[in-house]
PDB file of C-alpha atoms in Angstrom:
ATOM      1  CA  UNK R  15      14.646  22.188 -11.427  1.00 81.00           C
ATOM      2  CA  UNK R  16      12.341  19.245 -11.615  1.00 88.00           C
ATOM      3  CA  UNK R  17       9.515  18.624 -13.038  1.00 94.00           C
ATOM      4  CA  UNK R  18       6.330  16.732 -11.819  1.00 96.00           C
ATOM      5  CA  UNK R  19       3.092  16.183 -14.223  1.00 97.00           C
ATOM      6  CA  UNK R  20       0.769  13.824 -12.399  1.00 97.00           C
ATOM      7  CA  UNK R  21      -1.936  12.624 -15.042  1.00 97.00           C
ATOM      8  CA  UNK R  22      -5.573  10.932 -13.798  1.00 96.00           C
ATOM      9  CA  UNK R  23      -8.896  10.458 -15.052  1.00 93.00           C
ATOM     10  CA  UNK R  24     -11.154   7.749 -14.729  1.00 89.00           C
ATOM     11  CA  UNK R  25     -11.060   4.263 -15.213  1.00 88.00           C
ATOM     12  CA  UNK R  26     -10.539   3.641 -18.931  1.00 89.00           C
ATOM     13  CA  UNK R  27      -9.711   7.204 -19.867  1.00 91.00           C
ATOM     14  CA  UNK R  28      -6.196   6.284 -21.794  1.00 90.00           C
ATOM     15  CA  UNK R  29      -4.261   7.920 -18.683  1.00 92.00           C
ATOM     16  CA  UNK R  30      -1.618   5.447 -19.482  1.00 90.00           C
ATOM     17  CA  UNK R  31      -1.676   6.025 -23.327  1.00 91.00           C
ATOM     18  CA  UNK R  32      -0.956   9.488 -22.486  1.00 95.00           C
ATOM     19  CA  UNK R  33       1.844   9.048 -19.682  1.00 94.00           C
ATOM     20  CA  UNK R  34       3.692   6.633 -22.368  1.00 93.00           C
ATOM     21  CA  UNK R  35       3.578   9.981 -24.729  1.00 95.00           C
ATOM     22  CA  UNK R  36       5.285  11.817 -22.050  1.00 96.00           C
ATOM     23  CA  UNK R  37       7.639   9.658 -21.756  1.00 95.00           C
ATOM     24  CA  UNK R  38       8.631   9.726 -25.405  1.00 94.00           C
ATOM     25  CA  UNK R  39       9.244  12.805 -24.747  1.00 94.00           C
ATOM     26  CA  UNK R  40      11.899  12.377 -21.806  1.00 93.00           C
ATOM     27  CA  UNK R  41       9.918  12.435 -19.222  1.00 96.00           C
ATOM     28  CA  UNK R  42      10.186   9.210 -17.110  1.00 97.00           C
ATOM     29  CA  UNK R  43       7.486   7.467 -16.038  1.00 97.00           C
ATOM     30  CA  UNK R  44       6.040   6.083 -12.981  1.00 97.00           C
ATOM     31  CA  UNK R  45       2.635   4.182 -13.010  1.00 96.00           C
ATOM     32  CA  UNK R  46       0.889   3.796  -9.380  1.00 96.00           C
ATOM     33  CA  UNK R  47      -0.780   0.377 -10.594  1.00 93.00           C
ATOM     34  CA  UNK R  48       2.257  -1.200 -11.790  1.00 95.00           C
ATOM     35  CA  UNK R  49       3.401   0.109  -7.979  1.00 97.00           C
ATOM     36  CA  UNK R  50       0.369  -1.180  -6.149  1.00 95.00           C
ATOM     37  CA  UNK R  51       0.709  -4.993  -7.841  1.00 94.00           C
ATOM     38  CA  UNK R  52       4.202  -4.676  -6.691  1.00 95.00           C
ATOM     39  CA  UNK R  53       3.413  -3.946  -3.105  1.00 96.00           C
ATOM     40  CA  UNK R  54       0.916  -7.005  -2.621  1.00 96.00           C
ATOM     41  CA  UNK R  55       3.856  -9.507  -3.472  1.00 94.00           C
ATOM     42  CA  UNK R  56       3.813 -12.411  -1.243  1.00 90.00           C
ATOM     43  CA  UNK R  57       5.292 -12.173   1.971  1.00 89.00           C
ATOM     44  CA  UNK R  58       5.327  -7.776   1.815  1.00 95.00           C
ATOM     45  CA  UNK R  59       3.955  -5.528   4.264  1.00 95.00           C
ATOM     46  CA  UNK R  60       1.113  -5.173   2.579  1.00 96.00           C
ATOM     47  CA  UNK R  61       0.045  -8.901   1.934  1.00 97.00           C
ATOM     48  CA  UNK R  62       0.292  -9.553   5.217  1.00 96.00           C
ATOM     49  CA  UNK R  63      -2.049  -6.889   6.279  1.00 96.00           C
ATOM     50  CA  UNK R  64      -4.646  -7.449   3.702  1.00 97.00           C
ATOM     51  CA  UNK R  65      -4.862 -11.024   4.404  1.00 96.00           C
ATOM     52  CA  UNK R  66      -5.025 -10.132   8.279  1.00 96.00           C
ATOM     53  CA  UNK R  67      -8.291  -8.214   6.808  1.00 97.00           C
ATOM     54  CA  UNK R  68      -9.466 -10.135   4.522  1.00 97.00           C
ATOM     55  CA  UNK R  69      -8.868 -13.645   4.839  1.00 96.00           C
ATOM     56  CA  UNK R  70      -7.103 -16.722   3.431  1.00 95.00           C
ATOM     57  CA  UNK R  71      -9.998 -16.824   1.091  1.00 96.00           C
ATOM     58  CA  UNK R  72      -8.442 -14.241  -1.705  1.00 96.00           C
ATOM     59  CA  UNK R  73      -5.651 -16.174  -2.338  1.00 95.00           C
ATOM     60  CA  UNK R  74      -5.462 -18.260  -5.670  1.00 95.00           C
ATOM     61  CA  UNK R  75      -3.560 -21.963  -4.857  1.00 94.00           C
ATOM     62  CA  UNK R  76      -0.107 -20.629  -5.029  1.00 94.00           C
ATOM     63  CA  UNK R  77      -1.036 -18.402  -2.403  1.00 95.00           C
ATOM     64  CA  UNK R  78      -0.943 -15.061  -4.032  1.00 95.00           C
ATOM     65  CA  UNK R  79      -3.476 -12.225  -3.475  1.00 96.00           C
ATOM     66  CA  UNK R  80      -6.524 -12.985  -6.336  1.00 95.00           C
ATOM     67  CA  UNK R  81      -6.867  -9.388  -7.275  1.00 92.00           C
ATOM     68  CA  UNK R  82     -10.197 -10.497  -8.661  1.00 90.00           C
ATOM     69  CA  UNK R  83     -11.009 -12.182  -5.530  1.00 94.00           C
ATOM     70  CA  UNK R  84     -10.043  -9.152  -3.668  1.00 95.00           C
ATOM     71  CA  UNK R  85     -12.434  -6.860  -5.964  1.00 92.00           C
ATOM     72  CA  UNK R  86     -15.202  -8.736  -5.460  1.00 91.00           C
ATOM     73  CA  UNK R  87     -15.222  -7.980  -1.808  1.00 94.00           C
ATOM     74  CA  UNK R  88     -14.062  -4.736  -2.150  1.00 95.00           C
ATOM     75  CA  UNK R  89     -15.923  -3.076  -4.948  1.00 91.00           C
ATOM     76  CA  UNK R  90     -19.626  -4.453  -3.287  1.00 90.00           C
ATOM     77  CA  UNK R  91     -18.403  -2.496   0.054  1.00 93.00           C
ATOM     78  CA  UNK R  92     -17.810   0.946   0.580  1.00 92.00           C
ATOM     79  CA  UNK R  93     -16.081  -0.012   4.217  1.00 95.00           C
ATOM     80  CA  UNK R  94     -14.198  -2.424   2.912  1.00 96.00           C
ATOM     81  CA  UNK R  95     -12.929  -0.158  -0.346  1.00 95.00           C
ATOM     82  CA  UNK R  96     -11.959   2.362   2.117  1.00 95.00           C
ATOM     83  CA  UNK R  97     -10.047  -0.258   4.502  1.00 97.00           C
ATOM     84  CA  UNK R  98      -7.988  -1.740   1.503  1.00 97.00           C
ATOM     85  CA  UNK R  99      -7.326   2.101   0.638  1.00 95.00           C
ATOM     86  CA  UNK R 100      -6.150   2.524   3.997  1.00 96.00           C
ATOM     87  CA  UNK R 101      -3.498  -0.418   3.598  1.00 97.00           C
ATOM     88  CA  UNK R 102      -2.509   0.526  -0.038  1.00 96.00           C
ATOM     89  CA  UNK R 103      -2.290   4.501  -0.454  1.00 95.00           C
ATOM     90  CA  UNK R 104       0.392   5.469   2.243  1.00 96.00           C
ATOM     91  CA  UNK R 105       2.790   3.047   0.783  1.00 96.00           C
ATOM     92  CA  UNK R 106       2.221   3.562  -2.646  1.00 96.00           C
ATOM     93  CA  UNK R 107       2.742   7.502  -1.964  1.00 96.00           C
ATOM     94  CA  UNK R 108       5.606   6.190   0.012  1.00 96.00           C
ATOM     95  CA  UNK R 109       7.001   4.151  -3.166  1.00 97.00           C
ATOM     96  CA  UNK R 110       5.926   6.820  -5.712  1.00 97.00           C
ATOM     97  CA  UNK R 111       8.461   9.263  -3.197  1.00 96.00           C
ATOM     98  CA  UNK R 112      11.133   6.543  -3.500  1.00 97.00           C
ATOM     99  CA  UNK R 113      11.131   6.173  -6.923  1.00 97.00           C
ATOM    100  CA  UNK R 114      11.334  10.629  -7.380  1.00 96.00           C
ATOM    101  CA  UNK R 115      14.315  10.505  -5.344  1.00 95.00           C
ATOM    102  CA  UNK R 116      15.985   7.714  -7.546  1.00 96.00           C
ATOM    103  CA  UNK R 117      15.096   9.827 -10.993  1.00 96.00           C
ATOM    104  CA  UNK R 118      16.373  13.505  -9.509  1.00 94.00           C
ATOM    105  CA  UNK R 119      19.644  11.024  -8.672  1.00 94.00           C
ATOM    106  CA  UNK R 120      20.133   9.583 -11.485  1.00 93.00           C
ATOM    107  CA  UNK R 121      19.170  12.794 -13.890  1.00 91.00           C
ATOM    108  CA  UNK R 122      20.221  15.798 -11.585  1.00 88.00           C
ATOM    109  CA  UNK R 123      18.131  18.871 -12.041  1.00 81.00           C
ATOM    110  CA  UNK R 124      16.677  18.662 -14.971  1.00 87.00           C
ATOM    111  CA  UNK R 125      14.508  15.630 -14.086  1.00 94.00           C
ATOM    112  CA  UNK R 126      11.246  15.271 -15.780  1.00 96.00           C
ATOM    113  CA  UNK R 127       8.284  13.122 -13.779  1.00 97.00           C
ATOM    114  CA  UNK R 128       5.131  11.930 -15.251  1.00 97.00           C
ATOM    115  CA  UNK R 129       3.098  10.015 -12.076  1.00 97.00           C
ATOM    116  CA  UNK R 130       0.724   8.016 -13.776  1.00 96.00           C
ATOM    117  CA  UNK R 131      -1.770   7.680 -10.897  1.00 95.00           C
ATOM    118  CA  UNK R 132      -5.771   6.542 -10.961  1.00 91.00           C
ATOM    119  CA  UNK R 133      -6.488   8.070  -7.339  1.00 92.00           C
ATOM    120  CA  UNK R 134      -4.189  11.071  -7.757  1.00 94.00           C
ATOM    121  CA  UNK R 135      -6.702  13.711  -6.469  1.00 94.00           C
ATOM    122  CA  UNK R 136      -7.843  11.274  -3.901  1.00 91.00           C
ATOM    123  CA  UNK R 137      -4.596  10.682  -2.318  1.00 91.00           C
ATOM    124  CA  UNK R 138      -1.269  12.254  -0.954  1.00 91.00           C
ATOM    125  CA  UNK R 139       0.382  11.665  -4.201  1.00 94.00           C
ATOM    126  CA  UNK R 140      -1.366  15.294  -5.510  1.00 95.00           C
ATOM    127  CA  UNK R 141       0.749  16.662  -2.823  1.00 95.00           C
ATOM    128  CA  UNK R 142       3.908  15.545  -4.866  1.00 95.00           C
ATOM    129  CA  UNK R 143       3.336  17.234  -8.204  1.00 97.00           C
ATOM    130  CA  UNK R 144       2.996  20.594  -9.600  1.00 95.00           C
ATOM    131  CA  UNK R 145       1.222  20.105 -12.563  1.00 97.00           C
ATOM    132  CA  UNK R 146      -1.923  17.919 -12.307  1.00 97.00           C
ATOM    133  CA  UNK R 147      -3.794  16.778 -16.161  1.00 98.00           C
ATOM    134  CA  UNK R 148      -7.195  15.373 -15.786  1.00 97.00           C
ATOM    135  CA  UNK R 149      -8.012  12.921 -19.231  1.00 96.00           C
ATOM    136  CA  UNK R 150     -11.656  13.479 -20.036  1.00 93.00           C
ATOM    137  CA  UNK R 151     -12.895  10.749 -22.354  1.00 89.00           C
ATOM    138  CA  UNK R 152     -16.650   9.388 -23.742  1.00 83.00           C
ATOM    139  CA  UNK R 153     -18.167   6.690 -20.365  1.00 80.00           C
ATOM    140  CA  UNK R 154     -19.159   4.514 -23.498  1.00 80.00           C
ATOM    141  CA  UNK R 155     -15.698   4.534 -25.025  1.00 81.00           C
ATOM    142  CA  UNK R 156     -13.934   3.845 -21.701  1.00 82.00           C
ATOM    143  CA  UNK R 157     -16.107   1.015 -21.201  1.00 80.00           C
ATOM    144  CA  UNK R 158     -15.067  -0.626 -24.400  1.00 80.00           C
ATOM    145  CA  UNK R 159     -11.635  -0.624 -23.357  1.00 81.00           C
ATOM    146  CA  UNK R 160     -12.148  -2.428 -19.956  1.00 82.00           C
ATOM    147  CA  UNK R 161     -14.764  -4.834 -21.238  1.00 78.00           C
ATOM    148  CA  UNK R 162     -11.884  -7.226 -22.167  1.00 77.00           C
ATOM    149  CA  UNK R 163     -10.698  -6.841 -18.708  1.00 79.00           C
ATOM    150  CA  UNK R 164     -13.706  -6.347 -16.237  1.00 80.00           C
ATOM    151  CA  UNK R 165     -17.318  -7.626 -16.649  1.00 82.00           C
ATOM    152  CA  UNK R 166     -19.113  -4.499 -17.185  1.00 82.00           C
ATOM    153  CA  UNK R 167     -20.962  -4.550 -13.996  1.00 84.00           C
ATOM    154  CA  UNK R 168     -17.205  -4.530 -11.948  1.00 83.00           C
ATOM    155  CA  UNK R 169     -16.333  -1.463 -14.215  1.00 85.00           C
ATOM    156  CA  UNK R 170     -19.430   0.889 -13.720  1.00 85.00           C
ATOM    157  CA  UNK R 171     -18.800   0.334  -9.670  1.00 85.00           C
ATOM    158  CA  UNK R 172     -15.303   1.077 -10.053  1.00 87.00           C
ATOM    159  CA  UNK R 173     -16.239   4.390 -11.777  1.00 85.00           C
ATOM    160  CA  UNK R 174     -18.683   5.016  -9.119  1.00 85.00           C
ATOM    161  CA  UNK R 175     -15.855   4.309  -6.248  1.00 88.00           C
ATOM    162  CA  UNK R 176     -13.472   6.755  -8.069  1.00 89.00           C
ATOM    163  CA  UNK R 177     -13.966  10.694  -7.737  1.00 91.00           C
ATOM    164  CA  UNK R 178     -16.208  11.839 -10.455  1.00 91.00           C
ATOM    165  CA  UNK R 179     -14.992  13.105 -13.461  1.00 91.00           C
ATOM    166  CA  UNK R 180     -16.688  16.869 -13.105  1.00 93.00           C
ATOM    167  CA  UNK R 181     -14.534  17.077  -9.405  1.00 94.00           C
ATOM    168  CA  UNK R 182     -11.616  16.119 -11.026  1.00 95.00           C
ATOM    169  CA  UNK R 183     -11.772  18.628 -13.744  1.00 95.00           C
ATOM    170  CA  UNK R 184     -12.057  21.508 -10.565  1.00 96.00           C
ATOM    171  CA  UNK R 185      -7.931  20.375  -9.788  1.00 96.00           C
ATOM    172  CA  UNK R 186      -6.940  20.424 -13.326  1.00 97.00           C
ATOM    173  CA  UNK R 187      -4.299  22.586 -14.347  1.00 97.00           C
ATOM    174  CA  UNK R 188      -4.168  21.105 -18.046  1.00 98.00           C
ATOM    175  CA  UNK R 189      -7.029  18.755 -19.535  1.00 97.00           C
ATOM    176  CA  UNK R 190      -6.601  16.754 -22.267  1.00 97.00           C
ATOM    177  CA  UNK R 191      -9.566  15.432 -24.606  1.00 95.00           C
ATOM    178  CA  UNK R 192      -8.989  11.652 -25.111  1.00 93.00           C
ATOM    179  CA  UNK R 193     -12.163  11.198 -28.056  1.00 88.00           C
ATOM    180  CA  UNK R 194     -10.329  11.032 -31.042  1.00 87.00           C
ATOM    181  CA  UNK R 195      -6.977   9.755 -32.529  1.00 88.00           C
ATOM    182  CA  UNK R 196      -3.615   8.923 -30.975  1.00 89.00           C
ATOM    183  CA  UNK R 197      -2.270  12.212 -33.286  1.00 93.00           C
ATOM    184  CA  UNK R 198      -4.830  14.509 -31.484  1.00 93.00           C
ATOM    185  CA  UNK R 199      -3.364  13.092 -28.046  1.00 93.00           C
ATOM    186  CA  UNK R 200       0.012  13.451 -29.034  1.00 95.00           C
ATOM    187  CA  UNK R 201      -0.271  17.075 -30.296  1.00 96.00           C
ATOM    188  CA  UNK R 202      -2.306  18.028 -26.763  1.00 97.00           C
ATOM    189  CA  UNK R 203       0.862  16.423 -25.094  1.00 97.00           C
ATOM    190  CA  UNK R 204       3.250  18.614 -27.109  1.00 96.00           C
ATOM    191  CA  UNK R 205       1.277  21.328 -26.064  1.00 97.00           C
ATOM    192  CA  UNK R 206       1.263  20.940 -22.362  1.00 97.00           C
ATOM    193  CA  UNK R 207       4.958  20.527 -22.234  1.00 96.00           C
ATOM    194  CA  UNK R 208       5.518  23.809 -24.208  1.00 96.00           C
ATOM    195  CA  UNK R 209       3.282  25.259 -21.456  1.00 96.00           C
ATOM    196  CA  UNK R 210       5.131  23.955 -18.784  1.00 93.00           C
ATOM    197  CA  UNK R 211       9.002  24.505 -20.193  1.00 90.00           C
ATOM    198  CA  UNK R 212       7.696  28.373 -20.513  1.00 89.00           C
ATOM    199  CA  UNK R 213       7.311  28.539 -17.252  1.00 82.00           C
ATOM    200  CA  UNK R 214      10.145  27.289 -16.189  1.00 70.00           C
TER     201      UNK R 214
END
């Protein structure tokens, strides 16, 4: 029988960290951001439509889609967050369905799924797993991790866009505490999967 774990938290929380322990652990991986950068490819579906919506102004001069560009519209707008959302989320649930059907090929019954997924409570994608883990970490520590990535003003309003934390706890079946060392995280992991191989 498979078996789905789909891991979120907020922005910055080490979700990723966490889904790369899984998969040291046999479980493979799949990691809705790497999905959604995928999607927005020249030329897809989705580019098409987001440009229709947003304009030849977020493209950078080879004519890709400027995901900085694109946040900076996006992120100051609830409407427009919710219209990019619109385009995105049904075919990254779509993809995310794809890519379960290719594992429980390729590994037969005994598949093991860790959907590494930012928006998982906010989406269909919740709908595909049976196990949800919510990553609770410290705002200030998350923070430091996306500083090298985000100014810290296009973080905050991406944590104030996502679910908050405390509503995300509510859907958690398993919550792992992401405050101290990579040891801690790994033996919480260990944990979990005991749990969930009990069950079975």
């Amino acid at each position: 029988m498979t078996t789905i774990i789909g891991i979120t938290g907020s922005i910055g929380s080490g979700k990723t960290a966490i889904a790369k322990i899984f998969s040291k652990h046999h479980f493979t991986r799949i990691d809705a951001d790497e999905i959604a950068h995928q999607i927005i490819k020249k030329k897809s579906y989705a580019y098409k439509k987001i440009i229709k919506e947003f304009g030849n102004g977020i493209l950078d001069k080879k004519r890709n889609i400027d995901r900085k560009k694109l946040g900076n519209i996006v992120f100051n707008s609830d409407k427009k967050l919710k219209k990019l959302n619109s385009i995105m989320h049904p075919i990254i649930v779509r993809e995310i369905k794809n890519q379960i059907k290719k594992i429980q090929r390729k590994c037969g019954d005994n598949a093991k799924i860790v959907i590494d997924a930012p928006l998982l409570l906010e989406t269909k994608t919740k709908n595909l797993v049976e196990n949800i883990i919510v990553v609770k970490s410290d705002k200030n520590k998350s923070i430091k991790r996306l500083v090298k990535k985000f100014p810290k003003e296009r973080i905050e309003k991406i944590l104030k866009s996502q679910m908050p934390l405390n509503e995300k706890l509510k859907h958690a079946d398993f919550v792992i505490d992401n405050s101290k060392d990579l040891n801690h995280l790994e033996n919480q992991v260990i944990g979990i999967i005991k749990i969930i191989e009990n069950k079975k």
